[in-house]
Backbone as numpy.savetxt, mean C-alpha at the origin, in Angstrom:
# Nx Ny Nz CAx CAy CAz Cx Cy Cz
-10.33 -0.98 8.18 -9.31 -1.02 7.16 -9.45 -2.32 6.39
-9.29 -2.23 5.15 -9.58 -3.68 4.49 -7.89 -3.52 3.80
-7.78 -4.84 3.51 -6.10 -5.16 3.14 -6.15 -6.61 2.23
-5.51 -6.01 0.77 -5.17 -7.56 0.15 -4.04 -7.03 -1.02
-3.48 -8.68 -1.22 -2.58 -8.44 -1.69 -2.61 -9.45 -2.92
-2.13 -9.06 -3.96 -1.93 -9.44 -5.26 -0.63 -9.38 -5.74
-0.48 -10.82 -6.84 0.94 -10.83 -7.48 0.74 -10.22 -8.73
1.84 -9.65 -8.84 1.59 -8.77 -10.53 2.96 -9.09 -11.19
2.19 -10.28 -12.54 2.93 -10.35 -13.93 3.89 -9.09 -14.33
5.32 -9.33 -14.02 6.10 -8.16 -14.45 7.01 -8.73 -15.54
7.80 -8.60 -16.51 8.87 -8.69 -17.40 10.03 -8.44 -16.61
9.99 -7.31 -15.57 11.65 -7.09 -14.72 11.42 -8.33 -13.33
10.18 -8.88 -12.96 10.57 -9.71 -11.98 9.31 -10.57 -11.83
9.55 -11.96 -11.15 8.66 -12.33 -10.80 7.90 -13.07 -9.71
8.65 -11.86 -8.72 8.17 -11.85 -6.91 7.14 -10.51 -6.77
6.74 -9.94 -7.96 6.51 -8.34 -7.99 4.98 -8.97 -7.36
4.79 -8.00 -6.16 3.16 -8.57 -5.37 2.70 -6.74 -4.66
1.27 -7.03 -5.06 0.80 -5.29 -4.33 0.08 -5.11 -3.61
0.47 -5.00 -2.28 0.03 -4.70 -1.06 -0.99 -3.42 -0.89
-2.17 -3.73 -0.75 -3.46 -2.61 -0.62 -3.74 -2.36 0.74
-3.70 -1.50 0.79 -4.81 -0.87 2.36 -5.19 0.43 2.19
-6.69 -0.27 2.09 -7.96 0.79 2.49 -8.37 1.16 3.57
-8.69 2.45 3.59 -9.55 2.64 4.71 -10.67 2.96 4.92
-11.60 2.03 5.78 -13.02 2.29 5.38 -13.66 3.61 5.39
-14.67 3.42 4.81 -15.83 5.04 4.72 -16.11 5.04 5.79
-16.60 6.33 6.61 -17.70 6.89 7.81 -18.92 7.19 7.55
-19.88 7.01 7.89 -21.31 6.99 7.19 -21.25 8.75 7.16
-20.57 9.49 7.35 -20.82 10.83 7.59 -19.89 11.31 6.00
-19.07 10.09 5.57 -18.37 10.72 4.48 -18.71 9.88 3.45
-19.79 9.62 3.21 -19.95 8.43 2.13 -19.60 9.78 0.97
-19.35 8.66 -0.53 -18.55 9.76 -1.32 -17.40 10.40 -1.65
-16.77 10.30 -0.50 -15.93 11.17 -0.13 -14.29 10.16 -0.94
-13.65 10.83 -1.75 -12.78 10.49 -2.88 -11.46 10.91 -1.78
-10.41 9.99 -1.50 -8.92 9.96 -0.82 -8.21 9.85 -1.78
-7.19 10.83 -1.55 -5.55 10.34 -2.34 -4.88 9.55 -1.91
-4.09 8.81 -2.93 -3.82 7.44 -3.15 -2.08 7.72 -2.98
-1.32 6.69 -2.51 -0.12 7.03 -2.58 0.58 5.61 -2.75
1.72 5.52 -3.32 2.47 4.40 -4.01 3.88 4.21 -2.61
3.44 3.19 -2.33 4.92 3.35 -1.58 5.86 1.79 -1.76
7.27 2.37 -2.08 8.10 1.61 -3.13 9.13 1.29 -1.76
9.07 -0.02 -1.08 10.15 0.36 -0.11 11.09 -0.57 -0.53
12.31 -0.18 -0.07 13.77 -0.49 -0.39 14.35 -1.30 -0.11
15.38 -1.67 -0.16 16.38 -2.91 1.02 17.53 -3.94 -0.66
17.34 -3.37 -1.89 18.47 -3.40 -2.29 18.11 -4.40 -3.51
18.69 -4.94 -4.34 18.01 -5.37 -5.59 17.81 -6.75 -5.26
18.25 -7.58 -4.02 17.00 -8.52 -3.95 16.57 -8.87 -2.99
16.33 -7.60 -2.11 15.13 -8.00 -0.82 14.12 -6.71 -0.64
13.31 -6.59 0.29 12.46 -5.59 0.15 12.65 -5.68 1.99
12.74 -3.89 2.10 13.05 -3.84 3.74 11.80 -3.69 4.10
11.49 -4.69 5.54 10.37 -4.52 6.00 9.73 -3.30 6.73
10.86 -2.60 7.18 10.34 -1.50 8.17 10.19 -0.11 6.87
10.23 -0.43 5.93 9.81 0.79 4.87 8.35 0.22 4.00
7.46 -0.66 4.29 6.31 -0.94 3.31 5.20 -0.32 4.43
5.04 -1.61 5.12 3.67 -1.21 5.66 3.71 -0.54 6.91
4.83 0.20 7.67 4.80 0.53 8.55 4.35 2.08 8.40
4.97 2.57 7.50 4.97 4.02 6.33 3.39 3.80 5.50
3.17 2.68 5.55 1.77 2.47 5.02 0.54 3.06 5.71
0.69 2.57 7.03 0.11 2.53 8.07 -0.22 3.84 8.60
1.31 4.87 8.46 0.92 5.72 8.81 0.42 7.41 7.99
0.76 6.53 6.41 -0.01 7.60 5.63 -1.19 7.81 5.88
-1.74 6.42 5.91 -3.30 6.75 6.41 -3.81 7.38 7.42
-2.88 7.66 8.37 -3.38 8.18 9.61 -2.91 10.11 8.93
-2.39 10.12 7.99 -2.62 11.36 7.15 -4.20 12.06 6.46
-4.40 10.37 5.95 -6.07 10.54 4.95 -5.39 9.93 3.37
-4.46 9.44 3.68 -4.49 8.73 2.37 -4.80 7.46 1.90
């Protein structure tokens, strides 16, 4: 799994940062194109709840996303 994170220049804020995780290729699937999914987690207009980002992150992938 590779993982990084970037701050992103917003006009509505400027704590806005985007948390990536990939998951690596299998030499058996080189090629092989995954759907991507956005996950927006919550906790109220000025905190971000921890148990809704990367935990839900974590386990999309164990979906294939």
């Amino acid at each position: 799994m590779r993982y990084f994170s970037q701050k992103i220049n917003s006009p509505l804020s400027e704590k806005a940062v985007l948390d990536c995780y990939i998951q690596n290729t299998e030499k058996c699937a080189q090629g092989r194109k995954r759907p991507a999914i956005i996950i927006c987690p919550g906790g109220g207009y000025e905190e971000i709840a921890d148990r809704e980002g990367e935990p839900i992150a974590i386990k999309m992938m164990s979906y294939g996303f």
